[in-house]
Amino acid sequence: MFWDEKAECMERDEINEVQLKKLQNIVKYAFDNVPYYHKKYTECEVFPEDIETLEDIKKLPFTTKTDLRESYPFGMFAVDKKEVIEIHSSSGTTGKPVVGGYTRKDIDYWSELMARGLTEWGITDEDIVQNTHGYGLFTGGFGVHYGAQKIGATVVPISTGQTRRQVELMNDFDTTLLVVTPSYGLYIGEVAKEEGFDPKDFGLKAIAFGSEMWTEEMRKRLEDTFGVPAYNIYGLTEMMGPGIGLECKEQNGLHIAEDFYYPEIIDSSTGKNLAEGERGELVLTNLQREAMPIIRFRTKDVTALHYDKCDCGRTFCRMERITGRTDDMIKVKGVAVFPSQIEKALLKVSEVEPHYQVIVTRPGSLDEIEVKVETSPDLFSDDVTEMLGIQRKIGEYLKNEIGIKVKVTLVEPKSIPRSEAKAVRVIDKRNFN
């Protein structure tokens, strides 16, 4: 199913033609209206007329989160503030927050992008979308909300929290699409069972998930819990919000809306562009945004792009699942470790639950890493021998996955704190000051 089949199924040469025209327009628009870009491009001696081909995008300098923070709050806006009808922002937990502004046209663009994904998942104007993503400054809740309204679906804007109420509404309202973070989706499934419900009986058509690192094993747990397919959503506050990349029913990567975004993959160390299929850092450029065009933004997300035509019929390139970030890896004993690697190993063990915490310490001169994992209710008993056997098995899987020895601690069911937003997976107690 397609929301805009003409756009989503363009031939590659047509996509490139559209991208070049929009790239030329947005570079000139940013140069003329955003002081940051006018100053930056002038200093680099690159100007809008220098963009004659798509390859010429490499002439333009990158935009980083630091650049956006230094422009706080409205320094990246290309329009007068009176034209901005909505503002979103990052949390700002590592510095000044990043602010995103939206004109009425931008909201329309955002709605269009999300409508494409919802339609692909079989959602229509007869469906009920229960949206557990946050409705504050976080972009996640609003992006889904606007897309659902665009196609005429009924939105239940419950936001995060009230987990038992979430379960009650799913049952009472006959929710057909549940929008969650992966960890929260599993938690809702747990609570549903505690309340006497079988999550498979809720009548869902699909689950849409995002805003958190995940693995294929976690997707399978979600699908097994609710008995429906689960589709990934990718988005960034800096670039608009959810809808940049959306999975189709093939579940073989997220289609990037190439008529709205130009994606690149670079080597994060050198900044050089990488070839199709090579993993590196994703760089994105807004091709169509009025309030706040962002050009060559370094996302820090690690992925790869594929340009072959998808079996679903869409021709937009497919982005592989994000496997980590260039700035959130844990370096332990000289080894770079991503939390997703740990999760992948843990979810191969049926006797434990998909709830864990990674604790990194440095009691002396050497790093130590401990993984606390919840056991299943059936395993947690006085059978010490069996528990030790599972601990050893997990330790072997982890060492095989990340290459170093890890201390594994099994803890009782439901003792790891649950999150109704992004799960806190890593606690780094080392002092690097």
One Martini backbone bead per residue (centre of mass of N, CA, C, O) as a GRO file, in nm:
protein
  433
    1MET     BB    1   0.098   0.035   0.019
    2PHE     BB    2   0.021   0.382  -0.073
    3TRP     BB    3   0.029   0.727  -0.043
    4ASP     BB    4   0.275   0.805  -0.272
    5GLU     BB    5   0.361   0.641  -0.541
    6LYS     BB    6   0.508   0.845  -0.723
    7ALA     BB    7   0.731   0.914  -0.510
    8GLU     BB    8   0.810   0.613  -0.394
    9CYS     BB    9   0.860   0.506  -0.726
   10MET     BB   10   1.092   0.633  -0.840
   11GLU     BB   11   1.337   0.665  -1.033
   12ARG     BB   12   1.666   0.725  -0.989
   13ASP     BB   13   1.695   0.967  -1.189
   14GLU     BB   14   1.455   1.122  -1.067
   15ILE     BB   15   1.556   1.150  -0.782
   16ASN     BB   16   1.818   1.306  -0.856
   17GLU     BB   17   1.677   1.544  -0.989
   18VAL     BB   18   1.519   1.637  -0.742
   19GLN     BB   19   1.761   1.668  -0.548
   20LEU     BB   20   1.923   1.882  -0.700
   21LYS     BB   21   1.713   2.104  -0.706
   22LYS     BB   22   1.673   2.115  -0.394
   23LEU     BB   23   1.965   2.162  -0.312
   24GLN     BB   24   2.008   2.431  -0.454
   25ASN     BB   25   1.776   2.577  -0.305
   26ILE     BB   26   1.863   2.524  -0.001
   27VAL     BB   27   2.142   2.656  -0.012
   28LYS     BB   28   2.045   2.937  -0.090
   29TYR     BB   29   1.843   2.973   0.140
   30ALA     BB   30   2.050   2.947   0.371
   31PHE     BB   31   2.251   3.165   0.279
   32ASP     BB   32   2.026   3.403   0.282
   33ASN     BB   33   1.880   3.323   0.597
   34VAL     BB   34   2.141   3.197   0.750
   35PRO     BB   35   2.405   3.316   0.913
   36TYR     BB   36   2.573   3.062   0.952
   37TYR     BB   37   2.591   2.982   0.646
   38HIS     BB   38   2.705   3.241   0.535
   39LYS     BB   39   2.965   3.237   0.702
   40LYS     BB   40   3.071   2.948   0.648
   41TYR     BB   41   3.079   2.956   0.332
   42THR     BB   42   3.259   3.202   0.308
   43GLU     BB   43   3.503   3.083   0.461
   44CYS     BB   44   3.508   2.824   0.249
   45GLU     BB   45   3.449   2.917  -0.044
   46VAL     BB   46   3.131   2.848  -0.075
   47PHE     BB   47   2.860   2.845  -0.315
   48PRO     BB   48   2.560   2.792  -0.458
   49GLU     BB   49   2.687   2.785  -0.760
   50ASP     BB   50   2.870   2.519  -0.691
   51ILE     BB   51   2.602   2.349  -0.724
   52GLU     BB   52   2.584   2.115  -1.002
   53THR     BB   53   2.594   1.852  -0.830
   54LEU     BB   54   2.566   1.606  -0.600
   55GLU     BB   55   2.876   1.586  -0.546
   56ASP     BB   56   2.899   1.893  -0.441
   57ILE     BB   57   2.826   1.847  -0.139
   58LYS     BB   58   3.131   1.798  -0.048
   59LYS     BB   59   3.200   2.111  -0.030
   60LEU     BB   60   3.041   2.109   0.222
   61PRO     BB   61   3.012   2.157   0.536
   62PHE     BB   62   2.951   2.048   0.834
   63THR     BB   63   2.697   1.980   1.071
   64THR     BB   64   2.661   2.020   1.420
   65LYS     BB   65   2.552   2.010   1.739
   66THR     BB   66   2.730   2.244   1.827
   67ASP     BB   67   2.623   2.449   1.626
   68LEU     BB   68   2.331   2.443   1.735
   69ARG     BB   69   2.395   2.524   2.029
   70GLU     BB   70   2.538   2.800   1.952
   71SER     BB   71   2.236   2.894   1.825
   72TYR     BB   72   2.095   2.940   2.073
   73PRO     BB   73   1.774   2.921   1.988
   74PHE     BB   74   1.733   3.093   1.676
   75GLY     BB   75   1.996   3.092   1.476
   76MET     BB   76   1.869   2.868   1.248
   77PHE     BB   77   1.663   3.046   1.141
   78ALA     BB   78   1.486   3.143   0.820
   79VAL     BB   79   1.265   3.285   0.988
   80ASP     BB   80   1.038   3.443   1.135
   81LYS     BB   81   0.898   3.381   1.439
   82LYS     BB   82   0.595   3.428   1.342
   83GLU     BB   83   0.620   3.160   1.143
   84VAL     BB   84   0.642   2.994   1.402
   85ILE     BB   85   0.421   2.727   1.535
   86GLU     BB   86   0.667   2.533   1.634
   87ILE     BB   87   0.851   2.375   1.912
   88HIS     BB   88   1.146   2.185   1.955
   89SER     BB   89   1.352   1.965   2.180
   90SER     BB   90   1.606   1.872   2.337
   91SER     BB   91   1.729   1.797   2.654
   92GLY     BB   92   2.035   1.899   2.727
   93THR     BB   93   2.229   1.692   2.898
   94THR     BB   94   2.515   1.794   2.723
   95GLY     BB   95   2.383   2.083   2.704
   96LYS     BB   96   2.257   2.265   2.494
   97PRO     BB   97   1.983   2.269   2.335
   98VAL     BB   98   1.801   2.163   2.056
   99VAL     BB   99   1.629   2.355   1.818
  100GLY     BB  100   1.302   2.325   1.659
  101GLY     BB  101   1.141   2.460   1.373
  102TYR     BB  102   0.790   2.536   1.255
  103THR     BB  103   0.595   2.560   1.002
  104ARG     BB  104   0.315   2.490   0.839
  105LYS     BB  105   0.462   2.341   0.611
  106ASP     BB  106   0.633   2.153   0.790
  107ILE     BB  107   0.393   2.001   0.909
  108ASP     BB  108   0.302   1.890   0.638
  109TYR     BB  109   0.557   1.733   0.573
  110TRP     BB  110   0.557   1.553   0.826
  111SER     BB  111   0.283   1.423   0.775
  112GLU     BB  112   0.357   1.293   0.505
  113LEU     BB  113   0.581   1.103   0.600
  114MET     BB  114   0.407   0.938   0.810
  115ALA     BB  115   0.182   0.848   0.616
  116ARG     BB  116   0.350   0.645   0.459
  117GLY     BB  117   0.401   0.439   0.686
  118LEU     BB  118   0.112   0.383   0.783
  119THR     BB  119   0.012   0.275   0.511
  120GLU     BB  120   0.210   0.036   0.484
  121TRP     BB  121   0.087  -0.096   0.764
  122GLY     BB  122  -0.245  -0.061   0.716
  123ILE     BB  123  -0.331   0.225   0.784
  124THR     BB  124  -0.639   0.398   0.840
  125ASP     BB  125  -0.945   0.569   0.896
  126GLU     BB  126  -1.026   0.298   1.086
  127ASP     BB  127  -0.807   0.353   1.294
  128ILE     BB  128  -0.620   0.301   1.611
  129VAL     BB  129  -0.378   0.517   1.770
  130GLN     BB  130  -0.140   0.435   2.016
  131ASN     BB  131   0.052   0.698   2.171
  132THR     BB  132   0.352   0.670   2.379
  133HIS     BB  133   0.481   0.909   2.299
  134GLY     BB  134   0.593   1.205   2.361
  135TYR     BB  135   0.430   1.552   2.416
  136GLY     BB  136   0.654   1.737   2.429
  137LEU     BB  137   0.956   1.835   2.303
  138PHE     BB  138   0.939   1.581   2.182
  139THR     BB  139   0.888   1.456   1.851
  140GLY     BB  140   0.752   1.172   1.845
  141GLY     BB  141   0.448   1.220   1.905
  142PHE     BB  142   0.381   1.431   1.678
  143GLY     BB  143   0.457   1.283   1.420
  144VAL     BB  144   0.249   1.056   1.448
  145HIS     BB  145   0.001   1.230   1.487
  146TYR     BB  146   0.004   1.378   1.213
  147GLY     BB  147  -0.001   1.127   1.030
  148ALA     BB  148  -0.268   1.009   1.135
  149GLN     BB  149  -0.443   1.256   1.066
  150LYS     BB  150  -0.386   1.262   0.762
  151ILE     BB  151  -0.539   0.967   0.722
  152GLY     BB  152  -0.782   0.961   0.959
  153ALA     BB  153  -0.703   0.861   1.217
  154THR     BB  154  -0.724   0.759   1.546
  155VAL     BB  155  -0.602   0.929   1.835
  156VAL     BB  156  -0.414   0.820   2.128
  157PRO     BB  157  -0.258   1.064   2.349
  158ILE     BB  158  -0.106   0.921   2.614
  159SER     BB  159   0.174   0.867   2.624
  160THR     BB  160   0.362   0.830   2.886
  161GLY     BB  161   0.271   0.594   3.093
  162GLN     BB  162   0.020   0.440   3.244
  163THR     BB  163   0.030   0.125   3.192
  164ARG     BB  164  -0.247   0.013   3.285
  165ARG     BB  165  -0.401   0.211   3.107
  166GLN     BB  166  -0.296   0.117   2.840
  167VAL     BB  167  -0.420  -0.162   2.855
  168GLU     BB  168  -0.715  -0.076   2.889
  169LEU     BB  169  -0.734   0.083   2.618
  170MET     BB  170  -0.663  -0.141   2.423
  171ASN     BB  171  -0.917  -0.304   2.500
  172ASP     BB  172  -1.150  -0.082   2.479
  173PHE     BB  173  -1.053   0.058   2.184
  174ASP     BB  174  -0.918  -0.127   1.977
  175THR     BB  175  -0.630  -0.118   1.913
  176THR     BB  176  -0.414  -0.125   1.603
  177LEU     BB  177  -0.178   0.083   1.695
  178LEU     BB  178   0.142   0.064   1.846
  179VAL     BB  179   0.345   0.321   2.001
  180VAL     BB  180   0.697   0.256   2.079
  181THR     BB  181   0.930   0.150   2.268
  182PRO     BB  182   1.070  -0.148   2.297
  183SER     BB  183   1.084  -0.168   2.611
  184TYR     BB  184   0.789  -0.070   2.661
  185GLY     BB  185   0.643  -0.287   2.505
  186LEU     BB  186   0.734  -0.520   2.691
  187TYR     BB  187   0.609  -0.401   2.947
  188ILE     BB  188   0.318  -0.401   2.855
  189GLY     BB  189   0.308  -0.707   2.821
  190GLU     BB  190   0.357  -0.774   3.118
  191VAL     BB  191   0.113  -0.619   3.237
  192ALA     BB  192  -0.108  -0.761   3.081
  193LYS     BB  193  -0.059  -1.037   3.213
  194GLU     BB  194  -0.110  -0.940   3.505
  195GLU     BB  195  -0.418  -0.851   3.414
  196GLY     BB  196  -0.515  -1.112   3.222
  197PHE     BB  197  -0.384  -1.073   2.941
  198ASP     BB  198  -0.355  -1.132   2.598
  199PRO     BB  199  -0.177  -0.954   2.369
  200LYS     BB  200  -0.298  -1.111   2.114
  201ASP     BB  201  -0.614  -1.001   2.180
  202PHE     BB  202  -0.622  -0.681   2.097
  203GLY     BB  203  -0.613  -0.628   1.764
  204LEU     BB  204  -0.362  -0.580   1.630
  205LYS     BB  205  -0.167  -0.496   1.337
  206ALA     BB  206   0.067  -0.317   1.478
  207ILE     BB  207   0.405  -0.201   1.538
  208ALA     BB  208   0.565   0.103   1.640
  209PHE     BB  209   0.920   0.183   1.655
  210GLY     BB  210   1.146   0.390   1.867
  211SER     BB  211   1.399   0.591   2.033
  212GLU     BB  212   1.582   0.317   2.028
  213MET     BB  213   1.775   0.073   2.078
  214TRP     BB  214   1.808  -0.232   1.871
  215THR     BB  215   1.711  -0.566   1.787
  216GLU     BB  216   1.602  -0.845   1.631
  217GLU     BB  217   1.540  -0.991   1.895
  218MET     BB  218   1.350  -0.768   2.006
  219ARG     BB  219   1.146  -0.771   1.782
  220LYS     BB  220   1.062  -1.067   1.824
  221ARG     BB  221   0.951  -1.027   2.107
  222LEU     BB  222   0.730  -0.833   2.027
  223GLU     BB  223   0.588  -1.016   1.819
  224ASP     BB  224   0.536  -1.254   2.015
  225THR     BB  225   0.368  -1.096   2.225
  226PHE     BB  226   0.142  -0.965   2.000
  227GLY     BB  227   0.124  -1.103   1.701
  228VAL     BB  228   0.285  -0.876   1.536
  229PRO     BB  229   0.425  -0.654   1.348
  230ALA     BB  230   0.740  -0.464   1.359
  231TYR     BB  231   0.820  -0.114   1.306
  232ASN     BB  232   1.053   0.116   1.209
  233ILE     BB  233   1.161   0.441   1.329
  234TYR     BB  234   1.321   0.742   1.197
  235GLY     BB  235   1.467   1.021   1.389
  236LEU     BB  236   1.523   1.389   1.429
  237THR     BB  237   1.514   1.689   1.565
  238GLU     BB  238   1.710   1.840   1.366
  239MET     BB  239   1.536   1.728   1.089
  240MET     BB  240   1.216   1.704   1.247
  241GLY     BB  241   1.174   1.380   1.285
  242PRO     BB  242   0.977   1.144   1.240
  243GLY     BB  243   1.025   0.999   0.888
  244ILE     BB  244   1.294   0.962   0.750
  245GLY     BB  245   1.261   0.654   0.842
  246LEU     BB  246   1.084   0.358   0.701
  247GLU     BB  247   0.935   0.067   0.727
  248CYS     BB  248   0.849  -0.204   0.563
  249LYS     BB  249   0.722  -0.531   0.520
  250GLU     BB  250   1.017  -0.648   0.472
  251GLN     BB  251   1.226  -0.569   0.693
  252ASN     BB  252   1.493  -0.428   0.504
  253GLY     BB  253   1.483  -0.150   0.606
  254LEU     BB  254   1.486   0.203   0.580
  255HIS     BB  255   1.312   0.437   0.416
  256ILE     BB  256   1.428   0.715   0.267
  257ALA     BB  257   1.318   1.039   0.205
  258GLU     BB  258   1.462   1.158  -0.085
  259ASP     BB  259   1.268   1.419  -0.129
  260PHE     BB  260   1.370   1.538   0.177
  261TYR     BB  261   1.649   1.369   0.175
  262TYR     BB  262   2.012   1.360   0.199
  263PRO     BB  263   2.219   1.083   0.203
  264GLU     BB  264   2.514   0.984   0.393
  265ILE     BB  265   2.834   0.809   0.417
  266ILE     BB  266   3.090   0.821   0.667
  267ASP     BB  267   3.396   0.863   0.791
  268SER     BB  268   3.437   0.975   1.112
  269SER     BB  269   3.750   1.043   1.091
  270THR     BB  270   3.765   1.180   0.780
  271GLY     BB  271   3.482   1.249   0.612
  272LYS     BB  272   3.456   1.037   0.406
  273ASN     BB  273   3.301   0.883   0.161
  274LEU     BB  274   3.100   0.600   0.124
  275ALA     BB  275   2.990   0.320   0.005
  276GLU     BB  276   2.775   0.106  -0.073
  277GLY     BB  277   2.732  -0.088   0.231
  278GLU     BB  278   2.895   0.088   0.411
  279ARG     BB  279   2.992   0.149   0.728
  280GLY     BB  280   2.877   0.449   0.903
  281GLU     BB  281   2.809   0.779   0.910
  282LEU     BB  282   2.529   0.966   0.919
  283VAL     BB  283   2.422   1.204   0.669
  284LEU     BB  284   2.205   1.498   0.662
  285THR     BB  285   1.968   1.666   0.431
  286ASN     BB  286   1.764   1.915   0.382
  287LEU     BB  287   1.532   1.971   0.101
  288GLN     BB  288   1.251   2.044   0.280
  289ARG     BB  289   1.264   2.346   0.461
  290GLU     BB  290   1.174   2.645   0.620
  291ALA     BB  291   1.270   2.720   0.919
  292MET     BB  292   1.522   2.472   0.935
  293PRO     BB  293   1.780   2.425   0.753
  294ILE     BB  294   1.987   2.126   0.726
  295ILE     BB  295   2.337   2.076   0.639
  296ARG     BB  296   2.522   1.817   0.684
  297PHE     BB  297   2.441   1.622   0.926
  298ARG     BB  298   2.585   1.477   1.206
  299THR     BB  299   2.440   1.203   1.371
  300LYS     BB  300   2.630   0.941   1.480
  301ASP     BB  301   2.506   0.720   1.317
  302VAL     BB  302   2.531   0.371   1.252
  303THR     BB  303   2.544   0.271   0.900
  304ALA     BB  304   2.374   0.175   0.587
  305LEU     BB  305   2.336   0.180   0.227
  306HIS     BB  306   2.066   0.097  -0.015
  307TYR     BB  307   1.967   0.102  -0.385
  308ASP     BB  308   1.795  -0.122  -0.427
  309LYS     BB  309   1.510  -0.256  -0.506
  310CYS     BB  310   1.232  -0.319  -0.345
  311ASP     BB  311   0.980  -0.557  -0.303
  312CYS     BB  312   0.759  -0.326  -0.241
  313GLY     BB  313   0.849  -0.089  -0.480
  314ARG     BB  314   1.045   0.087  -0.357
  315THR     BB  315   1.324   0.330  -0.430
  316PHE     BB  316   1.421   0.410  -0.183
  317CYS     BB  317   1.653   0.399   0.022
  318ARG     BB  318   1.820   0.176   0.254
  319MET     BB  319   1.845   0.156   0.602
  320GLU     BB  320   2.007   0.031   0.839
  321ARG     BB  321   2.026  -0.060   1.133
  322ILE     BB  322   2.113   0.080   1.415
  323THR     BB  323   2.429  -0.008   1.600
  324GLY     BB  324   2.520   0.290   1.673
  325ARG     BB  325   2.747   0.534   1.803
  326THR     BB  326   3.020   0.745   1.784
  327ASP     BB  327   2.940   0.864   2.103
  328ASP     BB  328   2.827   0.575   2.280
  329MET     BB  329   3.052   0.418   2.334
  330ILE     BB  330   3.227   0.163   2.506
  331LYS     BB  331   3.544   0.174   2.660
  332VAL     BB  332   3.694  -0.149   2.730
  333LYS     BB  333   4.003  -0.241   2.742
  334GLY     BB  334   4.023  -0.105   2.440
  335VAL     BB  335   3.719  -0.173   2.373
  336ALA     BB  336   3.460  -0.140   2.156
  337VAL     BB  337   3.124  -0.090   2.289
  338PHE     BB  338   2.793  -0.180   2.224
  339PRO     BB  339   2.488  -0.230   2.359
  340SER     BB  340   2.372  -0.399   2.119
  341GLN     BB  341   2.566  -0.637   2.158
  342ILE     BB  342   2.463  -0.726   2.432
  343GLU     BB  343   2.170  -0.772   2.355
  344LYS     BB  344   2.212  -0.986   2.140
  345ALA     BB  345   2.328  -1.198   2.336
  346LEU     BB  346   2.099  -1.212   2.551
  347LEU     BB  347   1.857  -1.289   2.342
  348LYS     BB  348   1.968  -1.596   2.309
  349VAL     BB  349   1.854  -1.634   2.605
  350SER     BB  350   1.567  -1.782   2.730
  351GLU     BB  351   1.615  -1.756   3.059
  352VAL     BB  352   1.597  -1.451   2.997
  353GLU     BB  353   1.538  -1.120   3.009
  354PRO     BB  354   1.505  -0.796   2.828
  355HIS     BB  355   1.661  -0.699   3.109
  356TYR     BB  356   1.923  -0.453   3.156
  357GLN     BB  357   2.261  -0.373   3.286
  358VAL     BB  358   2.546  -0.162   3.241
  359ILE     BB  359   2.851  -0.170   3.438
  360VAL     BB  360   3.108   0.074   3.471
  361THR     BB  361   3.438   0.040   3.609
  362ARG     BB  362   3.737   0.175   3.821
  363PRO     BB  363   3.891   0.059   4.097
  364GLY     BB  364   4.159   0.106   3.949
  365SER     BB  365   4.336   0.066   3.643
  366LEU     BB  366   4.090  -0.115   3.560
  367ASP     BB  367   3.837  -0.219   3.382
  368GLU     BB  368   3.488  -0.290   3.453
  369ILE     BB  369   3.224  -0.529   3.354
  370GLU     BB  370   2.871  -0.536   3.418
  371VAL     BB  371   2.590  -0.768   3.382
  372LYS     BB  372   2.256  -0.722   3.444
  373VAL     BB  373   2.013  -0.995   3.467
  374GLU     BB  374   1.710  -1.115   3.413
  375THR     BB  375   1.521  -1.363   3.504
  376SER     BB  376   1.311  -1.596   3.486
  377PRO     BB  377   1.069  -1.719   3.688
  378ASP     BB  378   1.153  -2.023   3.645
  379LEU     BB  379   1.464  -1.989   3.727
  380PHE     BB  380   1.409  -1.849   3.993
  381SER     BB  381   1.590  -2.022   4.239
  382ASP     BB  382   1.767  -2.276   4.432
  383ASP     BB  383   1.925  -2.354   4.165
  384VAL     BB  384   2.248  -2.295   4.147
  385THR     BB  385   2.357  -2.463   3.913
  386GLU     BB  386   2.175  -2.343   3.692
  387MET     BB  387   2.254  -2.047   3.729
  388LEU     BB  388   2.557  -2.084   3.667
  389GLY     BB  389   2.517  -2.192   3.381
  390ILE     BB  390   2.385  -1.934   3.266
  391GLN     BB  391   2.611  -1.741   3.330
  392ARG     BB  392   2.822  -1.878   3.151
  393LYS     BB  393   2.668  -1.856   2.885
  394ILE     BB  394   2.654  -1.551   2.875
  395GLY     BB  395   2.958  -1.498   2.893
  396GLU     BB  396   3.024  -1.638   2.624
  397TYR     BB  397   2.848  -1.467   2.438
  398LEU     BB  398   2.980  -1.196   2.509
  399LYS     BB  399   3.270  -1.262   2.432
  400ASN     BB  400   3.202  -1.331   2.135
  401GLU     BB  401   3.081  -1.043   2.067
  402ILE     BB  402   3.317  -0.834   2.221
  403GLY     BB  403   3.605  -0.983   2.329
  404ILE     BB  404   3.532  -0.984   2.643
  405LYS     BB  405   3.520  -1.011   2.973
  406VAL     BB  406   3.220  -1.067   3.174
  407LYS     BB  407   3.023  -0.982   3.431
  408VAL     BB  408   2.761  -1.189   3.558
  409THR     BB  409   2.431  -1.096   3.685
  410LEU     BB  410   2.169  -1.245   3.843
  411VAL     BB  411   1.835  -1.136   3.870
  412GLU     BB  412   1.540  -1.079   3.965
  413PRO     BB  413   1.241  -1.033   3.873
  414LYS     BB  414   1.180  -0.689   3.828
  415SER     BB  415   1.464  -0.532   3.934
  416ILE     BB  416   1.478  -0.369   3.691
  417PRO     BB  417   1.430  -0.071   3.593
  418ARG     BB  418   1.172   0.087   3.449
  419SER     BB  419   1.077   0.239   3.132
  420GLU     BB  420   0.871   0.503   2.966
  421ALA     BB  421   1.110   0.546   2.780
  422LYS     BB  422   1.427   0.546   2.780
  423ALA     BB  423   1.643   0.320   2.843
  424VAL     BB  424   1.877   0.247   3.103
  425ARG     BB  425   2.167   0.066   3.018
  426VAL     BB  426   2.406   0.266   3.113
  427ILE     BB  427   2.660   0.267   3.381
  428ASP     BB  428   2.914   0.510   3.428
  429LYS     BB  429   3.162   0.518   3.701
  430ARG     BB  430   3.376   0.662   3.571
  431ASN     BB  431   3.659   0.886   3.609
  432PHE     BB  432   3.772   1.143   3.360
  433ASN     BB  433   3.881   1.407   3.523
   0.00000   0.00000   0.00000
